[in-house]
Amino acid sequence: MDGKRTTLVNKRVTFLIIAAISIFSLFSFFSFMARLGPNKTQSIIALSAPDPPHVSRTELPHPAPGSPSIVQTDYPEGIEDVYLMVKTGATVLWKRLPVHFMTTFKQVPYFQVYSDMAETVGDHHVVDTLQNVSEPLKLTEDFEIYRIQQEMQAGHYNVIPEKNGAITGSKKGWNLDKYKNLPMLQHAWATRPDAKWFIFMDADSYVLWTPLMNWLRTLDHRHALYMGSPAGQPPVQFAHGGSVVVISRGAMLRSFGKDPQYYKQYEAKTIKTCCGDLMVAHALYDSGIKIAKGIDEYPYANFKFLGEPPAIVKAKAANWCKPIMSFHHVDQQDIQRLHEFERDWKSKHDKDEYITYSDVFHWFMRPYMTEGRVEDWDNRSDDRKYSPTDPKAIDAPAHESLENCVAYCEAWSECLGWRYQTGMCALSESVRLGHKRLRQGDDLFDDTKKVTSGWMMDRIREFRAKSGCDRLVHEELQEKAQEKVQVNDDGDVSADSVIVPGLEIPGQRKRKGLFGF
Ligand SMILES: *[C@@H]1O[C@H](CO)[C@@H](O)[C@H](O)[C@H]1NC(C)=O
Ligand SMILES: CC(=O)N[C@H]1CO[C@H](CO)[C@@H](O)[C@@H]1O
C-alpha cells in the first residue's frame, strides 16, 4: 500500500514538474517572440550602426598565438637613400615614440630621433638636438624647460610630466621646439652626407613609405628640392613640419653643406620667429632654395602631405585619385591602424602603385558611413555653418531643425555631408568622417548636446563613379541592384531588405567590397 502510494505521489510530482517546465518554456517562447516583434526593427537598426573598421586584422598574416614573435623589417625600394629625422621632446617622448619602433622604423633603416634631452629608447640613442646651441641662447626664457630637464636628469628624476609639475604645460615645450629644426638638419648632414633624401617628421606624424619612395624614385635628388605641405605667406613660404618635409641632397649641399656651423647664424632670428619649420624655409631661402608647391612647378607636392589624421581628411572629387603620403596629429592608435592599412594595401597592390584619397576613404571612412543619420557623431562638415550667432545666417532656418539642415544640404548641389546640433547646422563640400562623440553624465539626457551627422551617399557614389580610379563603385552598384531585386521577389520584408533602400551595413555585406579590390 505504502509503496503504491509513494509511486503515485512520485508520478504526480513528476507530472507537476513536467507541466511547470512546459508552461515556463511556452512562456519563454512567447516572450521571446514578443521581443522579436515590435523591437525587431530596432535591433536591425542597431546593426547599421558604424562598425569598428579593424576587420583588417583577420586578413593580415599574424604569427599564431604562442609562436615566437619576430619584428619583421619591411623596407620599400630605395629606402636606404633616406635619412629620417623624427623630432620630438622629452616630455612626450615616452608617450609618442615607442609605437614608431613597431611601425615606422620597421620600414626605415636609417633614422634618428631628435629631442631636447639625450635619452636611450630600447637600443636607440636619442640625440639632444640643442646640445651645441650657443650658451647665451640656453640662458633665455624659452630654454627654461630645457634647463629643468637637464637638472631632473642629473638628479635622477624621471622626466615624465605626470610626475613633475615643473615640466607640464605644453607651451614650454612648444617655445623650445622651434630651436630644434636647424641644428637637427646640421647634425643630419654631418651624420649622413651621402643620403639622397633628408626627411623630417614629428612623433605624431605618419608616413606611407612605399608611395613616398615610389614618388621620390621619379625625382632627381641632385636638384635642390624642398617639398611638403606649403604654409605661410610669400616670399618665404615653408613646408609645414608636422605634415612631413622632404629635402634633397642637392638642397642640403647648397645650404647646410656650405658651412658646418650654418645653423648658428639663425639663432637670433629664431627667437623672434614662431616656428622651427619656418626657420628651415629661411635657411634654405637664403641659399636660393624655395619650396616646390604649385601645380605647374616641378615637383608637384600639393595634396600629398597632410596636416591631419585620416578621420578628418577632406576627400572630394578634386583629390579622389591623387596620391596621399603622410598624416599629422595621429595618435598611437591611428598609427597602428595606418600601419595595418598599409600592410593590407601592399598585400593587394603592385608595389609601384600609389595610395589615393579614395583608398583612405574605403579603409577609414566608408565602414562607418551609412545612408541614414548617425547620432552622437561629430567633427566634420564645416564649409557652411548656420547658427543664430552667425550674422550672415540670421534668417536662415537651417539651424532650426535637423530636417531643415538636411534639406539645406540636399538643396546645395555641392553638399556631401551635414552635421546638426540644436541651433547649429553645418554643411561640407568634402567627405569627412569625424568621429563618435561620446556624451557623458547629464549630457546623456540632454538632447541639445547631441550632434547628429549624415552623408549624401548618392552624391558621393556619383563622383566616385566618374572618378575613374574607384575600383569599387561597380561592385557596390551591383550589390545595391541585387538587394532591390531580393525585396521584390520575396514580396516580404526580410531582415536585409528592411535596411535596404540604399543603406549600407558596414561590417556585414560590405566587408567583401571594402577590401576586395
Ligand atoms: C655637438 O658637437 C659635438 C662635437 O663636435 C658633436 O659630436 C655632436 O654630434 C654635436 N651634437 C649635435 C646635436 O649636433
Ligand atoms: C579636429 C577637431 O575638429 N576636433 C574637434 C572635435 O570636436 C570637439 C568637440 O566637439 C572639439 O573640441 C574638437 O576641437
Coordinates of C-alpha atoms and ligand atoms in Angstrom, one line a residue:
M1 CA 0.0 0.0 0.0
D2 CA 2.7 2.5 1.1
G3 CA 4.8 1.5 -1.8
K4 CA 1.9 2.1 -4.2
R5 CA 1.2 5.5 -2.7
T6 CA 4.7 6.6 -2.9
T7 CA 4.7 5.7 -6.6
L8 CA 1.5 7.7 -7.1
V9 CA 3.0 10.7 -5.3
N10 CA 6.2 10.4 -7.4
K11 CA 4.1 10.3 -10.5
R12 CA 2.2 13.4 -9.5
V13 CA 5.4 15.2 -8.7
T14 CA 6.9 14.2 -12.0
F15 CA 3.8 15.4 -13.8
L16 CA 3.8 18.7 -12.0
I17 CA 7.5 19.3 -12.8
I18 CA 6.9 18.5 -16.5
A19 CA 3.9 20.8 -16.6
A20 CA 5.8 23.6 -14.9
I21 CA 8.7 23.2 -17.3
S22 CA 6.3 23.2 -20.3
I23 CA 4.5 26.3 -19.1
F24 CA 7.8 28.0 -18.4
S25 CA 9.1 27.1 -21.9
L26 CA 5.9 28.2 -23.6
F27 CA 6.1 31.5 -21.7
S28 CA 9.7 32.0 -22.6
F29 CA 9.0 31.2 -26.2
F30 CA 6.1 33.7 -26.4
S31 CA 8.0 36.4 -24.6
F32 CA 10.9 35.7 -26.9
M33 CA 8.6 36.1 -29.9
A34 CA 7.1 39.2 -28.4
R35 CA 10.6 40.7 -28.1
L36 CA 11.3 39.8 -31.7
G37 CA 8.1 41.5 -32.8
P38 CA 7.9 45.2 -32.2
N39 CA 11.6 45.6 -31.4
K40 CA 12.8 43.8 -34.4
T41 CA 13.4 47.0 -36.4
Q42 CA 15.3 48.4 -33.5
S43 CA 17.8 45.6 -33.4
I44 CA 18.2 45.8 -37.2
I45 CA 18.9 49.5 -37.0
A46 CA 21.5 48.8 -34.3
L47 CA 23.2 46.6 -36.9
S48 CA 23.5 49.5 -39.2
A49 CA 25.4 51.4 -36.6
P50 CA 29.0 52.0 -37.5
D51 CA 31.3 49.0 -37.2
P52 CA 34.9 49.4 -36.0
P53 CA 37.0 49.1 -39.1
H54 CA 39.6 46.7 -37.6
V55 CA 38.2 43.9 -39.8
S56 CA 41.6 44.0 -41.5
R57 CA 43.3 42.3 -38.6
T58 CA 41.9 38.9 -39.5
E59 CA 43.0 39.2 -43.1
L60 CA 46.6 40.1 -42.3
P61 CA 49.2 37.4 -41.6
H62 CA 49.9 37.3 -37.9
P63 CA 52.1 34.8 -36.1
A64 CA 49.9 32.1 -34.5
P65 CA 49.4 32.5 -30.7
G66 CA 52.3 31.1 -28.8
S67 CA 54.7 31.2 -31.7
P68 CA 57.9 33.3 -31.3
S69 CA 57.3 36.9 -32.3
I70 CA 59.7 38.4 -34.8
V71 CA 59.9 42.1 -35.6
Q72 CA 60.0 41.9 -39.3
T73 CA 61.5 44.7 -41.3
D74 CA 59.8 45.7 -44.5
Y75 CA 61.9 48.1 -46.5
P76 CA 60.5 49.7 -49.5
E77 CA 62.7 50.1 -52.6
G78 CA 65.2 52.9 -52.3
I79 CA 64.7 53.5 -48.6
E80 CA 68.4 53.1 -48.0
D81 CA 68.8 56.6 -49.6
V82 CA 66.7 58.2 -46.9
Y83 CA 67.9 59.7 -43.7
L84 CA 64.8 60.1 -41.4
M85 CA 64.7 62.6 -38.6
V86 CA 61.9 62.3 -36.0
K87 CA 61.7 65.5 -34.0
T88 CA 60.2 65.2 -30.5
G89 CA 60.6 66.4 -26.9
A90 CA 61.5 64.8 -23.6
T91 CA 58.0 65.4 -22.1
V92 CA 56.2 63.5 -24.8
L93 CA 58.9 61.0 -25.9
W94 CA 57.7 58.0 -23.9
K95 CA 54.2 58.5 -25.0
R96 CA 54.7 59.1 -28.7
L97 CA 57.9 57.3 -29.7
P98 CA 57.5 53.6 -28.9
V99 CA 54.8 52.9 -31.4
H100 CA 57.2 54.0 -34.2
F101 CA 59.6 51.3 -33.4
M102 CA 56.9 48.8 -34.2
T103 CA 55.7 50.6 -37.4
T104 CA 57.7 53.4 -39.0
F105 CA 61.2 52.1 -38.0
K106 CA 60.5 48.7 -39.4
Q107 CA 60.4 50.4 -42.8
V108 CA 63.3 52.8 -42.5
P109 CA 66.8 51.6 -41.7
Y110 CA 68.5 55.0 -41.3
F111 CA 66.6 57.0 -38.8
Q112 CA 67.4 59.3 -35.9
V113 CA 65.3 60.6 -33.1
Y114 CA 66.0 64.2 -32.2
S115 CA 64.8 65.5 -28.8
D116 CA 65.6 68.2 -26.3
M117 CA 67.3 65.8 -23.9
A118 CA 69.6 62.9 -24.5
E119 CA 68.0 59.6 -23.8
T120 CA 68.0 56.0 -24.8
V121 CA 64.9 54.1 -26.0
G122 CA 65.5 50.4 -26.4
D123 CA 68.7 50.3 -28.4
H124 CA 68.3 53.7 -29.9
H125 CA 70.2 56.7 -28.8
V126 CA 68.1 59.8 -28.8
V127 CA 70.1 63.0 -29.7
D128 CA 69.9 66.1 -27.6
T129 CA 69.4 68.4 -30.6
L130 CA 70.1 71.6 -28.7
Q131 CA 73.4 70.3 -27.2
N132 CA 75.6 72.7 -29.2
V133 CA 73.5 75.8 -29.5
S134 CA 75.2 78.9 -28.1
E135 CA 75.4 79.3 -24.3
P136 CA 73.6 82.7 -24.2
L137 CA 70.7 81.1 -26.1
K138 CA 70.5 78.4 -23.4
L139 CA 70.0 81.0 -20.8
T140 CA 66.9 82.6 -22.4
E141 CA 63.4 82.2 -21.1
D142 CA 62.4 79.8 -23.9
F143 CA 65.1 77.4 -22.7
E144 CA 63.6 77.2 -19.1
I145 CA 62.2 73.7 -19.7
Y146 CA 65.5 72.6 -21.2
R147 CA 67.4 73.6 -18.1
I148 CA 64.8 72.0 -15.8
Q149 CA 65.0 68.7 -17.8
Q150 CA 68.8 68.7 -17.5
E151 CA 68.6 69.2 -13.8
M152 CA 66.0 66.5 -13.4
Q153 CA 68.1 64.1 -15.4
A154 CA 71.2 64.9 -13.3
G155 CA 69.1 64.4 -10.2
H156 CA 67.9 61.0 -11.3
Y157 CA 64.3 62.1 -11.8
N158 CA 62.1 60.6 -14.5
V159 CA 61.2 63.3 -17.0
I160 CA 57.6 62.5 -17.2
P161 CA 55.1 65.4 -17.0
E162 CA 52.6 63.5 -14.8
K163 CA 55.4 63.2 -12.2
N164 CA 56.6 66.8 -12.2
G165 CA 54.6 70.0 -12.4
A166 CA 57.7 72.0 -13.5
I167 CA 57.7 70.4 -16.9
T168 CA 54.0 70.3 -17.5
G169 CA 52.4 72.9 -19.7
S170 CA 52.7 72.3 -23.4
K171 CA 53.6 76.0 -24.0
K172 CA 57.0 75.5 -22.5
G173 CA 57.8 72.6 -24.8
W174 CA 56.3 74.4 -27.7
N175 CA 58.5 77.5 -27.1
L176 CA 61.6 75.4 -27.1
D177 CA 60.6 73.3 -30.1
K178 CA 61.4 76.0 -32.8
Y179 CA 65.1 75.9 -31.9
K180 CA 65.5 72.2 -32.9
N181 CA 65.0 72.2 -36.6
L182 CA 68.2 73.8 -37.8
P183 CA 70.7 72.1 -35.5
M184 CA 68.8 68.8 -36.4
L185 CA 69.4 69.3 -40.1
Q186 CA 73.0 70.3 -39.5
H187 CA 73.5 67.1 -37.5
A188 CA 71.8 65.1 -40.2
W189 CA 74.1 66.5 -42.8
A190 CA 77.2 65.7 -40.7
T191 CA 75.9 62.2 -40.0
R192 CA 74.7 61.0 -43.4
P193 CA 76.1 63.4 -46.1
D194 CA 75.6 60.6 -48.7
A195 CA 71.9 60.3 -48.2
K196 CA 69.8 61.3 -51.2
W197 CA 66.7 62.4 -49.2
F198 CA 66.6 64.1 -45.8
I199 CA 63.1 63.7 -44.4
F200 CA 61.8 65.0 -41.1
M201 CA 58.6 64.4 -39.3
D202 CA 57.1 64.8 -35.8
A203 CA 56.4 61.9 -33.5
D204 CA 52.7 62.5 -34.2
S205 CA 53.2 62.2 -37.9
Y206 CA 52.9 59.1 -40.1
V207 CA 54.5 58.4 -43.5
L208 CA 53.2 55.9 -46.0
W209 CA 56.7 54.9 -47.1
T210 CA 56.0 52.8 -50.1
P211 CA 54.1 55.5 -52.0
L212 CA 56.6 58.2 -50.8
M213 CA 59.5 56.1 -52.1
N214 CA 57.7 55.4 -55.4
W215 CA 57.4 59.2 -55.9
L216 CA 60.9 60.0 -54.8
R217 CA 62.4 57.5 -57.2
T218 CA 60.9 59.6 -60.0
L219 CA 62.7 62.7 -58.8
D220 CA 66.4 63.7 -59.0
H221 CA 68.0 64.2 -55.6
R222 CA 70.8 66.3 -57.2
H223 CA 68.3 69.1 -57.8
A224 CA 67.7 71.5 -54.9
L225 CA 64.3 70.2 -53.8
Y226 CA 62.4 71.3 -50.7
M227 CA 59.0 69.7 -50.6
G228 CA 56.0 69.3 -48.3
S229 CA 52.7 70.9 -47.4
P230 CA 53.0 74.7 -48.2
A231 CA 52.2 77.2 -45.5
G232 CA 52.7 80.8 -44.7
Q233 CA 53.0 83.9 -47.0
P234 CA 55.4 84.6 -49.8
P235 CA 58.2 85.2 -50.3
V236 CA 59.4 82.7 -47.6
Q237 CA 56.7 80.1 -47.7
F238 CA 57.5 77.0 -45.7
A239 CA 56.8 73.3 -45.7
H240 CA 54.7 72.5 -42.6
G241 CA 56.8 70.4 -40.3
G242 CA 54.2 68.1 -38.9
S243 CA 52.9 67.2 -42.4
V244 CA 56.4 65.7 -43.1
V245 CA 59.2 67.6 -45.1
V246 CA 61.5 66.2 -47.8
I247 CA 64.8 67.9 -48.6
S248 CA 67.0 66.6 -51.4
R249 CA 70.7 66.1 -51.1
G250 CA 71.1 68.9 -53.7
A251 CA 69.4 71.4 -51.4
M252 CA 71.3 70.3 -48.3
L253 CA 74.6 70.5 -50.1
R254 CA 73.9 74.1 -51.1
S255 CA 72.8 75.2 -47.6
F256 CA 73.9 73.2 -44.5
G257 CA 76.7 71.7 -46.6
K258 CA 78.4 75.1 -47.2
D259 CA 79.3 75.5 -43.5
P260 CA 79.3 73.1 -40.6
Q261 CA 78.0 75.9 -38.4
Y262 CA 75.4 77.1 -40.9
Y263 CA 72.6 76.9 -38.4
K264 CA 74.3 79.1 -35.8
Q265 CA 73.7 82.4 -37.8
Y266 CA 69.9 81.8 -37.4
E267 CA 69.7 81.7 -33.6
A268 CA 68.8 85.4 -33.1
K269 CA 66.2 85.2 -35.8
T270 CA 64.7 82.1 -34.3
I271 CA 64.0 83.9 -31.0
K272 CA 61.7 86.3 -33.0
T273 CA 60.1 83.7 -35.2
C274 CA 57.2 81.5 -34.4
C275 CA 58.3 78.2 -35.7
G276 CA 61.2 75.9 -36.5
D277 CA 59.7 74.7 -39.8
L278 CA 59.6 78.3 -40.9
M279 CA 63.2 78.7 -39.9
V280 CA 64.1 75.8 -42.2
A281 CA 62.5 77.8 -45.1
H282 CA 64.6 80.9 -44.2
A283 CA 67.8 78.9 -44.1
L284 CA 67.1 77.3 -47.5
Y285 CA 65.7 80.6 -49.0
D286 CA 68.9 82.4 -48.1
S287 CA 70.7 79.7 -50.1
G288 CA 68.4 80.3 -53.1
I289 CA 66.0 77.4 -52.4
K290 CA 62.2 77.8 -52.4
I291 CA 59.5 75.3 -51.6
A292 CA 58.1 73.4 -54.6
K293 CA 54.4 73.7 -54.4
G294 CA 52.4 74.9 -57.4
I295 CA 50.5 72.7 -59.9
D296 CA 52.9 73.7 -62.7
E297 CA 56.0 73.5 -60.6
Y298 CA 58.3 70.6 -60.5
P299 CA 57.7 68.6 -58.4
Y300 CA 54.0 68.8 -57.7
A301 CA 53.7 68.2 -53.9
N302 CA 50.3 69.5 -53.1
F303 CA 47.7 67.1 -51.7
K304 CA 50.4 64.5 -50.9
F305 CA 51.5 65.7 -47.4
L306 CA 48.6 66.1 -45.0
G307 CA 48.3 68.1 -41.8
E308 CA 45.5 65.9 -40.4
P309 CA 44.7 62.3 -39.3
P310 CA 42.6 60.0 -41.6
A311 CA 39.3 60.7 -39.7
I312 CA 39.3 64.4 -40.7
V313 CA 40.9 64.1 -44.2
K314 CA 38.8 66.1 -46.6
A315 CA 38.2 63.8 -49.6
K316 CA 36.5 65.1 -52.7
A317 CA 36.2 64.7 -56.4
A318 CA 39.3 67.0 -56.9
N319 CA 41.6 64.8 -54.9
W320 CA 39.9 61.4 -55.1
C321 CA 42.5 59.8 -57.4
K322 CA 45.5 61.8 -56.0
P323 CA 48.3 60.1 -54.1
I324 CA 48.5 60.6 -50.3
M325 CA 51.7 60.1 -48.4
S326 CA 51.6 61.5 -44.9
F327 CA 49.4 62.4 -42.0
H328 CA 49.7 64.6 -38.9
H329 CA 48.1 64.7 -35.4
V330 CA 47.9 61.0 -35.4
D331 CA 47.8 59.3 -32.0
Q332 CA 49.2 55.9 -31.3
Q333 CA 46.1 54.0 -32.3
D334 CA 45.9 56.0 -35.5
I335 CA 49.5 54.9 -36.3
Q336 CA 48.7 51.3 -35.6
R337 CA 45.7 51.5 -37.9
L338 CA 47.6 53.2 -40.6
H339 CA 50.2 50.5 -40.4
E340 CA 47.6 47.8 -40.8
F341 CA 46.1 49.7 -43.7
E342 CA 49.5 49.9 -45.4
R343 CA 50.2 46.2 -44.9
D344 CA 46.8 45.2 -46.2
W345 CA 47.1 47.6 -49.1
K346 CA 50.5 46.3 -50.0
S347 CA 49.4 42.7 -50.0
K348 CA 46.8 43.6 -52.6
H349 CA 48.5 46.1 -54.9
D350 CA 51.5 46.4 -57.1
K351 CA 54.4 47.9 -55.2
D352 CA 54.6 50.7 -57.7
E353 CA 51.1 51.9 -57.2
Y354 CA 50.1 55.0 -55.1
I355 CA 47.7 55.1 -52.2
T356 CA 45.0 57.6 -53.1
Y357 CA 42.4 59.5 -51.1
S358 CA 39.9 57.0 -52.5
D359 CA 41.8 54.2 -50.7
V360 CA 41.8 56.2 -47.5
F361 CA 38.1 56.6 -47.9
H362 CA 37.5 52.9 -48.4
W363 CA 39.5 51.9 -45.4
F364 CA 39.0 54.6 -42.8
M365 CA 35.7 56.3 -43.7
R366 CA 33.2 54.1 -45.5
P367 CA 33.0 51.4 -42.9
Y368 CA 31.4 54.0 -40.6
M369 CA 29.2 55.7 -43.1
T370 CA 25.6 54.9 -43.6
E371 CA 22.9 56.3 -45.8
G372 CA 20.9 57.5 -42.9
R373 CA 21.9 59.6 -40.0
V374 CA 24.3 58.8 -37.2
E375 CA 23.6 60.2 -33.8
D376 CA 26.4 61.4 -31.5
W377 CA 28.7 61.8 -34.3
D378 CA 30.8 65.0 -34.8
N379 CA 33.8 66.9 -36.2
R380 CA 33.3 67.4 -39.8
S381 CA 31.1 69.5 -42.2
D382 CA 32.3 73.0 -41.7
D383 CA 32.3 74.6 -45.1
R384 CA 29.0 76.3 -44.5
K385 CA 27.7 76.9 -41.0
Y386 CA 24.3 78.2 -39.9
S387 CA 23.6 79.3 -36.4
P388 CA 21.7 82.2 -34.7
T389 CA 25.1 83.7 -33.7
D390 CA 26.3 83.9 -37.3
P391 CA 25.1 87.3 -38.6
K392 CA 25.2 86.1 -42.2
A393 CA 22.7 83.3 -41.4
I394 CA 20.5 85.1 -39.0
D395 CA 17.4 84.4 -41.1
A396 CA 18.4 81.1 -42.4
P397 CA 16.3 78.4 -40.8
A398 CA 18.8 75.6 -41.5
H399 CA 19.9 75.7 -37.8
E400 CA 16.3 75.4 -36.6
S401 CA 15.8 71.7 -37.1
L402 CA 17.5 68.6 -38.2
E403 CA 15.1 68.3 -41.1
N404 CA 15.9 71.8 -42.3
C405 CA 19.6 71.1 -42.0
V406 CA 19.3 68.0 -44.2
A407 CA 17.0 69.9 -46.7
Y408 CA 19.7 72.7 -47.0
C409 CA 22.3 70.0 -47.7
E410 CA 20.0 68.5 -50.4
A411 CA 19.4 71.9 -51.9
W412 CA 23.1 72.8 -52.2
S413 CA 24.4 70.6 -55.0
E414 CA 28.0 70.6 -53.7
C415 CA 26.9 69.4 -50.2
L416 CA 28.3 65.9 -49.3
G417 CA 27.7 65.9 -45.6
W418 CA 25.8 67.7 -42.8
R419 CA 26.0 68.0 -39.1
Y420 CA 23.3 69.2 -36.8
Q421 CA 23.1 70.1 -33.1
T422 CA 20.3 72.2 -31.6
G423 CA 20.7 75.7 -33.0
M424 CA 23.6 74.7 -35.4
C425 CA 23.7 73.2 -38.8
A426 CA 27.0 72.8 -40.7
L427 CA 27.4 71.5 -44.3
S428 CA 30.5 70.2 -46.0
E429 CA 31.6 70.0 -49.6
S430 CA 34.0 67.2 -48.9
V431 CA 33.7 63.7 -47.5
R432 CA 35.0 63.9 -44.0
L433 CA 34.4 61.2 -41.4
G434 CA 34.8 62.8 -38.0
H435 CA 34.2 60.5 -35.0
K436 CA 31.8 59.3 -32.5
R437 CA 31.1 62.0 -29.9
L438 CA 30.7 60.4 -26.5
R439 CA 28.2 62.1 -24.3
Q440 CA 28.7 61.6 -20.6
G441 CA 26.9 62.3 -17.3
D442 CA 24.0 64.7 -17.6
D443 CA 24.7 65.3 -21.2
L444 CA 23.4 61.8 -21.9
F445 CA 19.9 63.1 -21.1
D446 CA 20.3 66.5 -22.8
D447 CA 19.3 66.2 -26.4
T448 CA 20.6 69.8 -27.1
K449 CA 24.1 68.3 -26.6
K450 CA 23.5 65.6 -29.2
V451 CA 25.3 66.0 -32.5
T452 CA 23.8 64.2 -35.5
S453 CA 25.7 63.7 -38.8
G454 CA 24.9 62.4 -42.2
W455 CA 26.4 62.0 -45.7
M456 CA 24.9 62.3 -49.1
M457 CA 25.8 58.8 -50.2
D458 CA 24.3 59.0 -53.6
R459 CA 26.3 62.1 -54.5
I460 CA 29.4 60.5 -53.1
R461 CA 28.7 57.4 -55.2
E462 CA 28.1 59.6 -58.2
F463 CA 31.5 61.3 -58.2
R464 CA 33.2 58.1 -57.3
A465 CA 31.7 56.5 -60.4
K466 CA 33.0 59.4 -62.5
S467 CA 36.5 59.5 -60.8
G468 CA 38.0 56.7 -63.0
C469 CA 40.1 55.4 -60.1
D470 CA 37.4 54.0 -57.8
R471 CA 37.5 50.3 -58.5
L472 CA 34.7 49.5 -56.0
V473 CA 31.9 51.5 -57.4
H474 CA 30.6 49.0 -59.9
E475 CA 30.7 46.2 -57.4
E476 CA 28.7 48.3 -55.0
L477 CA 26.1 49.4 -57.5
Q478 CA 25.6 45.8 -58.5
E479 CA 25.1 44.8 -54.9
K480 CA 22.6 47.5 -54.5
A481 CA 20.7 46.4 -57.5
Q482 CA 20.6 42.8 -56.2
E483 CA 19.3 43.9 -52.9
K484 CA 16.4 45.6 -54.6
V485 CA 15.6 42.5 -56.7
Q486 CA 15.5 40.5 -53.5
V487 CA 12.9 42.7 -51.9
N488 CA 10.6 42.4 -55.0
D489 CA 11.0 38.6 -55.3
D490 CA 10.2 37.9 -51.7
G491 CA 7.3 40.3 -51.6
D492 CA 8.2 40.1 -47.9
V493 CA 10.2 42.3 -45.7
S494 CA 13.3 40.3 -44.8
A495 CA 15.9 41.4 -42.3
D496 CA 18.2 42.5 -45.1
S497 CA 15.6 44.3 -47.1
V498 CA 14.3 46.3 -44.1
I499 CA 17.6 48.1 -44.2
V500 CA 17.8 48.2 -47.9
P501 CA 16.8 51.3 -49.6
G502 CA 20.4 52.1 -50.1
L503 CA 21.6 51.7 -46.6
E504 CA 25.0 50.2 -46.2
I505 CA 25.8 47.9 -43.3
P506 CA 29.5 48.4 -42.9
G507 CA 30.6 45.3 -41.0
Q508 CA 28.4 42.9 -42.9
R509 CA 27.7 42.7 -46.6
K510 CA 30.2 45.4 -47.4
R511 CA 33.1 43.7 -45.8
K512 CA 33.9 41.9 -49.1
G513 CA 33.6 45.2 -51.0
L514 CA 35.8 47.0 -48.5
F515 CA 38.9 45.1 -49.1
G516 CA 38.3 43.1 -52.3
F517 CA 39.5 45.5 -54.9
Ligands
LIG1 C1 77.7 68.7 -30.9 O1 79.1 68.8 -31.1 C2 79.8 67.6 -30.9 C3 81.3 67.9 -31.1 O2 81.5 68.4 -32.3 C4 79.3 66.5 -31.9 O3 80.0 65.3 -31.7 C5 77.8 66.3 -31.7 O4 77.3 65.5 -32.7 C6 77.1 67.7 -31.8 N1 75.7 67.5 -31.5 C7 74.7 67.9 -32.3 C8 73.3 67.7 -31.8 O5 74.9 68.5 -33.3
LIG2 C1 39.8 68.2 -35.0 C2 38.5 68.7 -34.5 O1 37.8 69.4 -35.2 N1 38.3 68.4 -33.2 C3 37.1 68.9 -32.5 C4 36.1 67.7 -32.3 O2 35.0 68.1 -31.5 C5 35.4 68.5 -30.3 C6 34.1 68.8 -29.5 O3 33.0 68.9 -30.3 C7 36.2 69.8 -30.3 O4 36.6 70.2 -29.1 C8 37.5 69.4 -31.1 O5 38.3 70.6 -31.3

